[in-house]
PDB file of C-alpha atoms in Angstrom:
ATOM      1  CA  UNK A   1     110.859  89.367 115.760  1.00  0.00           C
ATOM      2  CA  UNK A   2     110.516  93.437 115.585  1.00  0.00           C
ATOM      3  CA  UNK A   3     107.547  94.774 116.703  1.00  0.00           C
ATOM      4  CA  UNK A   4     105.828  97.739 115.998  1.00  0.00           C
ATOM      5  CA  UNK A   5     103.368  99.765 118.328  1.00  0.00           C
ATOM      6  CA  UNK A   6     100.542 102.306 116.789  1.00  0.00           C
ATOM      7  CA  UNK A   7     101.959 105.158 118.986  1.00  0.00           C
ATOM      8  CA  UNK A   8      98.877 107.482 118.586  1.00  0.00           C
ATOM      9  CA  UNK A   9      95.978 104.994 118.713  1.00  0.00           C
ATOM     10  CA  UNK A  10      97.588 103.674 122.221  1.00  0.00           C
ATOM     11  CA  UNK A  11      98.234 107.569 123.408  1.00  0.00           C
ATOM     12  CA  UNK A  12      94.578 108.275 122.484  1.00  0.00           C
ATOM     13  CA  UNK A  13      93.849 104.637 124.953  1.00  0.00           C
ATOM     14  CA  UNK A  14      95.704 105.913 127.614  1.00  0.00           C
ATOM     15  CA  UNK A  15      94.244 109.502 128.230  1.00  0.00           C
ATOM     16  CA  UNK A  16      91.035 108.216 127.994  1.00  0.00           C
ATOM     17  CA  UNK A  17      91.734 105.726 130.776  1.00  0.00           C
ATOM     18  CA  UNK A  18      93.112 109.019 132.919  1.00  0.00           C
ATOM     19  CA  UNK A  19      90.155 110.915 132.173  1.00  0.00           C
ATOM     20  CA  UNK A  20      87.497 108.227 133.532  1.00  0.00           C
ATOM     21  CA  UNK A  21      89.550 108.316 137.237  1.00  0.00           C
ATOM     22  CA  UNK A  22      91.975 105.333 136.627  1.00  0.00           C
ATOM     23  CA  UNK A  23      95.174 105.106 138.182  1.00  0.00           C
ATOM     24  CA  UNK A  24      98.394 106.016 136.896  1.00  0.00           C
ATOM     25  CA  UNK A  25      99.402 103.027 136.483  1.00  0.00           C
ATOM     26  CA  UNK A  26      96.452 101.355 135.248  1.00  0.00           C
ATOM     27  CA  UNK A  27      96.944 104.091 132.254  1.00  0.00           C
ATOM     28  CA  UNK A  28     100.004 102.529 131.643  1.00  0.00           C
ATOM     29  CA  UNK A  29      98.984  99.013 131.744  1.00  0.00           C
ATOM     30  CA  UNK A  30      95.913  99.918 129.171  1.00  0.00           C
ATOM     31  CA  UNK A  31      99.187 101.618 127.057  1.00  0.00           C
ATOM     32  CA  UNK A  32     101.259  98.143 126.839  1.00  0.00           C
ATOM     33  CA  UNK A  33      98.295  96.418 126.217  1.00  0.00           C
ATOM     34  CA  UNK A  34      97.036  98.688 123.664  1.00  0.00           C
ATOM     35  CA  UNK A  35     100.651  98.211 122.060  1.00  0.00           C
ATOM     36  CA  UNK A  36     100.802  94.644 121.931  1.00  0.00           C
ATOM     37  CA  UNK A  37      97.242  94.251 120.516  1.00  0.00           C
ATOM     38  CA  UNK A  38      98.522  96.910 118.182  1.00  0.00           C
ATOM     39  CA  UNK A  39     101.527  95.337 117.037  1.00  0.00           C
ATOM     40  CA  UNK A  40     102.761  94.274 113.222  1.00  0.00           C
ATOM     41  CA  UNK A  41     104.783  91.186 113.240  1.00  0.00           C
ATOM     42  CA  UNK A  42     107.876  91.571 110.167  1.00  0.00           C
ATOM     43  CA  UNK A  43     107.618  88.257 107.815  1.00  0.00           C
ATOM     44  CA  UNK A  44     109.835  86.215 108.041  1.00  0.00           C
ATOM     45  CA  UNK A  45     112.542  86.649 105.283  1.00  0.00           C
ATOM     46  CA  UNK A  46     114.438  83.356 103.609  1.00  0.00           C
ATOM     47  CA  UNK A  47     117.978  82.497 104.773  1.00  0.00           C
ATOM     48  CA  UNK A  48     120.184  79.656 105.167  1.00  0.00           C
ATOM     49  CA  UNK A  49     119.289  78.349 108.854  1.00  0.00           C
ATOM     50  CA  UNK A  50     116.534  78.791 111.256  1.00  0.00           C
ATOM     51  CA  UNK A  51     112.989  79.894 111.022  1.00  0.00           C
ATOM     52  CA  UNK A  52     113.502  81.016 107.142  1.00  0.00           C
ATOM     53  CA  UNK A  53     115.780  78.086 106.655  1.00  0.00           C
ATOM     54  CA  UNK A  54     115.414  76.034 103.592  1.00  0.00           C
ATOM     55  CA  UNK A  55     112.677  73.877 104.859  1.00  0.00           C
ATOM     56  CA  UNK A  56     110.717  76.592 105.213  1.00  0.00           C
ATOM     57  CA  UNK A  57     110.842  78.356 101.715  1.00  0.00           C
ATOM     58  CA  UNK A  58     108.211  77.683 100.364  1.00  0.00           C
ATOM     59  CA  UNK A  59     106.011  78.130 103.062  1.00  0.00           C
ATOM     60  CA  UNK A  60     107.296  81.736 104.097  1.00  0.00           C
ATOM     61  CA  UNK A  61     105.605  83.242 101.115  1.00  0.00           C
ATOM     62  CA  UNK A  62     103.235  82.246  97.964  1.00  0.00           C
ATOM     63  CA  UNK A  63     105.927  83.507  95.664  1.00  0.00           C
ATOM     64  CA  UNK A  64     107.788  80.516  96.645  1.00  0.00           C
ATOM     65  CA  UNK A  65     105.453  77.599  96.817  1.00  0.00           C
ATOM     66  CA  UNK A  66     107.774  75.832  93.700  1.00  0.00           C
ATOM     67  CA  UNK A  67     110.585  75.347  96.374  1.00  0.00           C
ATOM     68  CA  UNK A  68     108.466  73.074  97.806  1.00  0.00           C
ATOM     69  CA  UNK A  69     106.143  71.908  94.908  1.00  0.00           C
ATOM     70  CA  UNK A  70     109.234  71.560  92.051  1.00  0.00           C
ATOM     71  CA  UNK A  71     109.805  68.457  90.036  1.00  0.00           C
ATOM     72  CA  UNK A  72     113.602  69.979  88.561  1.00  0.00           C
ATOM     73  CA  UNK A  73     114.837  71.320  91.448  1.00  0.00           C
ATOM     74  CA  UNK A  74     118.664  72.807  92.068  1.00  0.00           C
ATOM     75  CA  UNK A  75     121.315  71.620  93.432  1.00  0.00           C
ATOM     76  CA  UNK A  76     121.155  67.810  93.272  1.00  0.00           C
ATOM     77  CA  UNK A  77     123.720  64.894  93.327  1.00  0.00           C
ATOM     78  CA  UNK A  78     125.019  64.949  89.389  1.00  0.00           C
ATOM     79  CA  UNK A  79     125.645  61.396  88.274  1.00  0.00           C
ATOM     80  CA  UNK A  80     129.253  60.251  87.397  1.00  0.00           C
ATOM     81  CA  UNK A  81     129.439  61.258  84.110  1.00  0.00           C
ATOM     82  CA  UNK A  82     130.040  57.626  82.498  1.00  0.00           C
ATOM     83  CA  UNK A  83     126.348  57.144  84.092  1.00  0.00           C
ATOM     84  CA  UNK A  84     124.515  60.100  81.719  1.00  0.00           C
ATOM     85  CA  UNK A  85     123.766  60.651  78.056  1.00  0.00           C
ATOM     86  CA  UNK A  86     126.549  60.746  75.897  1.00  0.00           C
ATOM     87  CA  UNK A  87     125.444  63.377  73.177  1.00  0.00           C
ATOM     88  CA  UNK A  88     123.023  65.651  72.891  1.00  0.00           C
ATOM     89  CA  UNK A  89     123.718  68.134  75.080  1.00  0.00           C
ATOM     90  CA  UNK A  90     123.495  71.599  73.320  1.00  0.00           C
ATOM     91  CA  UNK A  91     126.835  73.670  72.359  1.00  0.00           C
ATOM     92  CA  UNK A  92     128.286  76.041  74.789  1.00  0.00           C
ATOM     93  CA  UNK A  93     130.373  78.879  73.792  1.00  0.00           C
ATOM     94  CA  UNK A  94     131.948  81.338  76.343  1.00  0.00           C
ATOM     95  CA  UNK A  95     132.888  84.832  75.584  1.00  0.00           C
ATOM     96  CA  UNK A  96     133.416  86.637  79.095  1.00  0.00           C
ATOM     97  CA  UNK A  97     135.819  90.067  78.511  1.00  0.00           C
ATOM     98  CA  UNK A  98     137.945  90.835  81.551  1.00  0.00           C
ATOM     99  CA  UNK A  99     136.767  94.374  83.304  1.00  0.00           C
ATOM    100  CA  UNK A 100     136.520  96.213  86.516  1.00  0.00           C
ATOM    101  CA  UNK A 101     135.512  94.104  89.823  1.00  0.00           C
ATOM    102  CA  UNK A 102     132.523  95.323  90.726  1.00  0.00           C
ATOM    103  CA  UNK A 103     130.558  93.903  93.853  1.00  0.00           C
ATOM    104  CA  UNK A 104     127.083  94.262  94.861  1.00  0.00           C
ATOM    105  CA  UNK A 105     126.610  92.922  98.614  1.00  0.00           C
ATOM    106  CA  UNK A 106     123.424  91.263  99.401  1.00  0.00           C
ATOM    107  CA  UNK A 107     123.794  90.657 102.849  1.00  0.00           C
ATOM    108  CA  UNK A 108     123.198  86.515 102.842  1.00  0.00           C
ATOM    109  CA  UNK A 109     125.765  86.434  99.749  1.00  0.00           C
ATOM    110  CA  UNK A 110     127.808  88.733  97.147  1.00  0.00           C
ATOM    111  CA  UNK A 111     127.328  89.299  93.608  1.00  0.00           C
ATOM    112  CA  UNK A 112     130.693  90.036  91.422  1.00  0.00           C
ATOM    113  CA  UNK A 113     128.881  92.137  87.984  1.00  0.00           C
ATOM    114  CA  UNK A 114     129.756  90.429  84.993  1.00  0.00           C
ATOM    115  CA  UNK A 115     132.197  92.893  82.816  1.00  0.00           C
ATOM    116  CA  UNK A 116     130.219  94.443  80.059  1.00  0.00           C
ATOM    117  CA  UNK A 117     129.673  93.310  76.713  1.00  0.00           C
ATOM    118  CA  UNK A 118     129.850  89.201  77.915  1.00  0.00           C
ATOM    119  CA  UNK A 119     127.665  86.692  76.781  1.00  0.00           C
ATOM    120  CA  UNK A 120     127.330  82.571  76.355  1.00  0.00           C
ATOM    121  CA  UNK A 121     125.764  80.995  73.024  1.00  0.00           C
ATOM    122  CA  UNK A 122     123.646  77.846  73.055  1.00  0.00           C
ATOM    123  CA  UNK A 123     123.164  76.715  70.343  1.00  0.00           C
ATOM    124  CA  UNK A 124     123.758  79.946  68.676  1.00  0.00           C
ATOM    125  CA  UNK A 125     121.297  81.939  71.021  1.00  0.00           C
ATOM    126  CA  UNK A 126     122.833  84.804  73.077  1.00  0.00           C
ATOM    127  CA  UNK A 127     122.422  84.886  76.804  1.00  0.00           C
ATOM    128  CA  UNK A 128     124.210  88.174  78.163  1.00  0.00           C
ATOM    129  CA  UNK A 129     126.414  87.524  81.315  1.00  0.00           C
ATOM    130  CA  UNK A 130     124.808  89.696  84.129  1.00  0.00           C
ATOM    131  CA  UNK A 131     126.588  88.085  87.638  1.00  0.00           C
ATOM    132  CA  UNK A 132     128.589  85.656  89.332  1.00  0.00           C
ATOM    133  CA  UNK A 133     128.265  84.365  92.801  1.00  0.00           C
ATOM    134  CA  UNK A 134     129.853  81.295  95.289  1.00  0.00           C
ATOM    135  CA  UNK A 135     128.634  79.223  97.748  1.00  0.00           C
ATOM    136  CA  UNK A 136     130.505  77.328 100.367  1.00  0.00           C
ATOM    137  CA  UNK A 137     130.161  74.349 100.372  1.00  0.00           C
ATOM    138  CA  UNK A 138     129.414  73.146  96.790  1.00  0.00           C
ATOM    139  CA  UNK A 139     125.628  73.300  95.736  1.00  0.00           C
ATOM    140  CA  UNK A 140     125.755  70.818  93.762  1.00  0.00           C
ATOM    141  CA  UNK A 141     127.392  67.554  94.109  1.00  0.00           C
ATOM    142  CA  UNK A 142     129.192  65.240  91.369  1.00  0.00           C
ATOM    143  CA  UNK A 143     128.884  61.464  91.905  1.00  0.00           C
ATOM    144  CA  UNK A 144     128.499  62.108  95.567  1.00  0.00           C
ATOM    145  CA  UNK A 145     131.243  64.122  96.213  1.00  0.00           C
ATOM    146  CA  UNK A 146     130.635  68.038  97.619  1.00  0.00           C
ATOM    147  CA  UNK A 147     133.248  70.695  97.328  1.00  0.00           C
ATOM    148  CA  UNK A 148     134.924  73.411  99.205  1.00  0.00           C
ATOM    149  CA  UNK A 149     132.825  75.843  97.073  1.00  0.00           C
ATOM    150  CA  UNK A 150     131.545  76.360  93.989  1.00  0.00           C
ATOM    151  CA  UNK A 151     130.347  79.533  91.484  1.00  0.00           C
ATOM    152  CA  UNK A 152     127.324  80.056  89.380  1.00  0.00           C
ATOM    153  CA  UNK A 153     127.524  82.508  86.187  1.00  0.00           C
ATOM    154  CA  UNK A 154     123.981  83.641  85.793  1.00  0.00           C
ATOM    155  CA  UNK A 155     122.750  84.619  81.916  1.00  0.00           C
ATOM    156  CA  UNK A 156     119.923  85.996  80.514  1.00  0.00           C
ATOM    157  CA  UNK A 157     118.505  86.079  77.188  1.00  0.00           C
ATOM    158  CA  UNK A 158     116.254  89.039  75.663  1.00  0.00           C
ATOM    159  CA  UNK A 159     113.179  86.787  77.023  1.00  0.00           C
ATOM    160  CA  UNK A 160     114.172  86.624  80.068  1.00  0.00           C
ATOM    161  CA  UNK A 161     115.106  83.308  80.308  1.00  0.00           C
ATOM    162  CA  UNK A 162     118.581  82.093  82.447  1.00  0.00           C
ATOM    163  CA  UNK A 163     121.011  79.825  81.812  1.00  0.00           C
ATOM    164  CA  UNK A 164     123.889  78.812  84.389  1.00  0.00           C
ATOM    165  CA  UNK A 165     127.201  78.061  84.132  1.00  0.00           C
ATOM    166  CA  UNK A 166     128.683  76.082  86.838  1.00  0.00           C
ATOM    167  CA  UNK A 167     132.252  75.839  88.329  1.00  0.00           C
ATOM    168  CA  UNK A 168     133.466  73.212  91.137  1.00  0.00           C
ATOM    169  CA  UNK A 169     136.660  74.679  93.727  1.00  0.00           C
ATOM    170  CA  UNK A 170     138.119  71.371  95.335  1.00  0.00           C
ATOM    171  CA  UNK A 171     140.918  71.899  98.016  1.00  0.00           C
ATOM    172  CA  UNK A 172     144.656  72.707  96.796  1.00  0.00           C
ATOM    173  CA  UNK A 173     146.303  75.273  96.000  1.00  0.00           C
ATOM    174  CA  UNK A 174     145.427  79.145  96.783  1.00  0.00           C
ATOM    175  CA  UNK A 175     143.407  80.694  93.515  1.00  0.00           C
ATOM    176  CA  UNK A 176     144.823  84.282  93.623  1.00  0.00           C
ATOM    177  CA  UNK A 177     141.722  85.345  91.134  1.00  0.00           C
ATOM    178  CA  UNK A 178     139.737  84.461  94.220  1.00  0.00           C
ATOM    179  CA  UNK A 179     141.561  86.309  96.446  1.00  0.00           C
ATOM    180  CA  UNK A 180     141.240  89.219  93.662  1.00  0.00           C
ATOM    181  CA  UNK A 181     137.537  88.783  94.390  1.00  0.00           C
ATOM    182  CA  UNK A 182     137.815  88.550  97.789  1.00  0.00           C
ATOM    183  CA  UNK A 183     139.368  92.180  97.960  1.00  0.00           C
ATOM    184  CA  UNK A 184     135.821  93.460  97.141  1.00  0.00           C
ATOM    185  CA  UNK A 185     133.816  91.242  99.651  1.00  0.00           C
ATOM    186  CA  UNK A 186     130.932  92.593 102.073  1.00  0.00           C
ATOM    187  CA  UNK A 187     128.518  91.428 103.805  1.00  0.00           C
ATOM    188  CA  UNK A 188     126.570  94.747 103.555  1.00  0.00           C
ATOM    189  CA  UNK A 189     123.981  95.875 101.398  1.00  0.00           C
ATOM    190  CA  UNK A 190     125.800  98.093  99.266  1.00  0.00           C
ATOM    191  CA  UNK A 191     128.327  98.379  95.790  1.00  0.00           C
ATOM    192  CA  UNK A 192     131.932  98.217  96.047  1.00  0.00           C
ATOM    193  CA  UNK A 193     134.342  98.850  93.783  1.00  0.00           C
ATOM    194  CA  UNK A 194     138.243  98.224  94.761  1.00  0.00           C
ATOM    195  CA  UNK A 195     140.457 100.624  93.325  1.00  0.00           C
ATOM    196  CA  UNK A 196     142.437  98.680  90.645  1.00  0.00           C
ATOM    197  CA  UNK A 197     140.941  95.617  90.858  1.00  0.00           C
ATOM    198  CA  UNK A 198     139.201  93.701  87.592  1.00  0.00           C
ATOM    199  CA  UNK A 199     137.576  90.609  87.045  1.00  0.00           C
ATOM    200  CA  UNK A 200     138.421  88.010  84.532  1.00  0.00           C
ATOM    201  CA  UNK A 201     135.501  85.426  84.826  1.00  0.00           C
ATOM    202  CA  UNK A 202     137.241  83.598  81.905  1.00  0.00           C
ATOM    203  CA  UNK A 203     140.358  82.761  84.651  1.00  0.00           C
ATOM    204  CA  UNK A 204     138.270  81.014  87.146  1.00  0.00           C
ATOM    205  CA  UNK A 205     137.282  78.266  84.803  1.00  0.00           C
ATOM    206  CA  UNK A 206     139.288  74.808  84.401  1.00  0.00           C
ATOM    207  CA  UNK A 207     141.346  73.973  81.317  1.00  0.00           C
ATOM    208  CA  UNK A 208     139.145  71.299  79.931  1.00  0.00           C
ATOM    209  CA  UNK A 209     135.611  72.417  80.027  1.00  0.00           C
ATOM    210  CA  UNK A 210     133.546  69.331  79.665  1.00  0.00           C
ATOM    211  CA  UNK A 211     130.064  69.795  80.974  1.00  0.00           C
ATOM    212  CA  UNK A 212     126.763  68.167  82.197  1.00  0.00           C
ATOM    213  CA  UNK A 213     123.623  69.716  80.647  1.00  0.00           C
ATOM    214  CA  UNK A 214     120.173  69.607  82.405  1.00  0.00           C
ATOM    215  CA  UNK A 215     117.033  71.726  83.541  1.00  0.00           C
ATOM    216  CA  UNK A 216     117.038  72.916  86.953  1.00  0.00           C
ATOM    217  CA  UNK A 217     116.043  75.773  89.248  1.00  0.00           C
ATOM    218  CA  UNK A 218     117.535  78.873  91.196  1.00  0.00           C
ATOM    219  CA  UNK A 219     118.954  77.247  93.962  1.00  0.00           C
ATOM    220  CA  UNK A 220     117.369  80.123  96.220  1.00  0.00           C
ATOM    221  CA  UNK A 221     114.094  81.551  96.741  1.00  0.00           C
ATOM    222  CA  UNK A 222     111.783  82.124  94.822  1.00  0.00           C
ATOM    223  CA  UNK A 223     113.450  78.491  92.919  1.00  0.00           C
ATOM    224  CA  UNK A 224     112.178  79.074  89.963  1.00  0.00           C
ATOM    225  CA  UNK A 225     112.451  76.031  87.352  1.00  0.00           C
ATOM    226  CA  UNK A 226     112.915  76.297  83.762  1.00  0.00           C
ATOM    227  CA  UNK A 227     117.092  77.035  84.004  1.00  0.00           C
ATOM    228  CA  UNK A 228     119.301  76.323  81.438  1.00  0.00           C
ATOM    229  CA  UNK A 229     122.522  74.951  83.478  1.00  0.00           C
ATOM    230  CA  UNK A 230     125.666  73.646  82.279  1.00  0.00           C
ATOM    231  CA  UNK A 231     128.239  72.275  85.216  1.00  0.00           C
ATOM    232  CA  UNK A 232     131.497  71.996  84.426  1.00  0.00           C
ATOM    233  CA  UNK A 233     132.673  68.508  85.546  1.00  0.00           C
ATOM    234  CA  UNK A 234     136.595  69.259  86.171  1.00  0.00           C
ATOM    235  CA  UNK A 235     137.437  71.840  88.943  1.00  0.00           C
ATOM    236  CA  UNK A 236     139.533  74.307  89.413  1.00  0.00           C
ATOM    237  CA  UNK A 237     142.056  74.784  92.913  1.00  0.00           C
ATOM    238  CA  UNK A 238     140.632  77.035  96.052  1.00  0.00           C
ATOM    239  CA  UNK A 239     142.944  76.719  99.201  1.00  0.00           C
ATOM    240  CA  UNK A 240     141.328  76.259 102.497  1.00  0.00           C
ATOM    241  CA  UNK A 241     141.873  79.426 103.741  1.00  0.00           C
ATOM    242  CA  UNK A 242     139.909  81.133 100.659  1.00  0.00           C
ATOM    243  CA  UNK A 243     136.588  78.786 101.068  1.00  0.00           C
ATOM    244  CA  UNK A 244     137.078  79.476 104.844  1.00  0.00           C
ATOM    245  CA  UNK A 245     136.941  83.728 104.002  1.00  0.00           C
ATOM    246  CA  UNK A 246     133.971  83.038 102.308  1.00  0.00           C
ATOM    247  CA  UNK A 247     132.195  81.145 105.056  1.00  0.00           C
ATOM    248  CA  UNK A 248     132.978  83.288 107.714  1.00  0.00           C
ATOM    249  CA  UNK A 249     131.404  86.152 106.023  1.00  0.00           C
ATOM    250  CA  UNK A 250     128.174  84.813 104.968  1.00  0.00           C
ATOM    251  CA  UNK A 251     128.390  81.023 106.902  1.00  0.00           C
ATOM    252  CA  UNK A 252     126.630  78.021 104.905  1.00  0.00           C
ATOM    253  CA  UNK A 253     125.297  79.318 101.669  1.00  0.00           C
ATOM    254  CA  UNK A 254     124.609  75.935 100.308  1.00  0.00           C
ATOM    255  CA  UNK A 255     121.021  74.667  99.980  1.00  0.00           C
ATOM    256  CA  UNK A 256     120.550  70.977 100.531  1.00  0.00           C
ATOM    257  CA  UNK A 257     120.209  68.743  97.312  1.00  0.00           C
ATOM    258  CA  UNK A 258     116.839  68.025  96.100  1.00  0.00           C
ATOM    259  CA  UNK A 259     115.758  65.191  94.012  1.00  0.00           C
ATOM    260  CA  UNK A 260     116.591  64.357  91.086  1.00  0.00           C
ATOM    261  CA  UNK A 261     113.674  63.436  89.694  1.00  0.00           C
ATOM    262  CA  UNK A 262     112.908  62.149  86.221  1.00  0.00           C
ATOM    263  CA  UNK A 263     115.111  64.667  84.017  1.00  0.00           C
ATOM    264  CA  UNK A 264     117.827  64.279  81.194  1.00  0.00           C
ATOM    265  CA  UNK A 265     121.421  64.797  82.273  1.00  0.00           C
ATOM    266  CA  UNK A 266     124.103  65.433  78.784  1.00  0.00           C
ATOM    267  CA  UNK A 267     127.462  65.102  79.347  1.00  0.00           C
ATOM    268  CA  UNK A 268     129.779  67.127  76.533  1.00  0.00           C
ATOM    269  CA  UNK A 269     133.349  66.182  76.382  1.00  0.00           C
ATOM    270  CA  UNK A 270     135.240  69.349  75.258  1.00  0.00           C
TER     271      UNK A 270
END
């Protein structure tokens, strides 16, 4: 924790002290005392482990009491697809342009901007494509089974609702659009933008694009419920190396699974 003394109020302390005949260094024992009575504790801010760990979420601030309180929670353990609803689950339609990588560091995580002028229907309604991001390990899990990583395609519509797209990396072979993304990786709080370097969202997803449908949450503070996601049930190749890069710059950014709960799961075949 960072403290931080009231400089003049404990000056003002001290002198006083001086003036009435007290020692020097009684003066500067009424100074550190003045300090620490002083003193303004920082909040604790969210992270991955320790004292903002997420156990604690939705106790570090009010804003975040649904981490705690939520019935539709995210990530969970997705049922095996043979175990969910066979129909209807809503149509999906992807139109992500390719465009320059642009990366906005965050510190715990890194956001890759989504090119402009890219979007998702449901249904027919248009979410715009605003980011993407990765966690290692997987969020989410499929049947019980966590992967090396996976990446989340946030959307919003014009009221502000989201809807998430959802990719699975398993071990194999080296992705070399990750390692494209990986040339504009920080763990600062700043923009970067690698000199000749784009982004083709449209390349990181698998071939066949079948899909679970449900209602969840952000999977990070302040979790709130009420988004659209759509998880991708076949994934695509990340060597170890890759979801390694990503862990050593930011460590575990998965949140553990919640429940479940009582909520519809649609499984699309594509």
């Amino acid at each position: 924790m960072k403290f931080v003394p009231i400089l003049a109020a404990a000056s003002a302390f001290a002198l006083a002290a001086c003036g009435s005949g007290d020692t020097v260094d009684e003066a500067e024992t009424d100074l550190v005392d003045s300090e620490a009575m002083s003193a303004e504790v920082e909040p604790v801010q969210w992270a991955y482990d320790g004292e903002g760990g997420p156990e604690n979420w939705g106790s570090i601030s009010a804003d975040n009491a649904v981490c705690d309180t939520g019935t539709r929670q995210s990530p969970f353990d997705i049922p095996a697809t043979a175990e969910v609803s066979q129909e209807g689950a809503p149509v999906l339609a992807i139109d992500w342009p390719e465009g320059p990588l642009v990366v906005d560091g965050e510190g715990y995580n890194a956001n890759f901007n989504a090119p402009e002028g890219g979007s998702i229907t449901i249904d027919g309604e248009t979410y715009d494509f605003i980011q993407m991001h990765m966690h290692t390990p997987s969020e989410y899990l499929l049947a019980g089974e966590q992967y090396a990583a996976d990446a989340h395609f946030v959307h919003a519509n014009d009221a502000g609702e989201l809807a998430v797209v959802g990719v699975f990396f398993e071990k194999g072979e080296a992705n070399p659009d990750v390692d494209t993304l990986w040339s504009g990786i920080t763990t600062e709080d700043e923009t970067v933008t690698p000199e000749g370097a784009t982004f083709d969202p449209e390349a990181l997803l698998p071939e066949e694009r079948d899909y679970v449908h449900f209602m969840g949450s952000l999977t990070t503070p302040p979790c709130s419920e009420n988004v659209r996601w759509f998880v991708m049930t076949n994934p695509v190749t990340i060597s170890a190396e890759q979801a390694q890069m990503h862990t050593d710059a930011f460590g575990n950014t998965a949140r553990p699974v919640q429940p479940m709960n009582d909520r519809d799961i649609m499984f699309a075949d594509m």
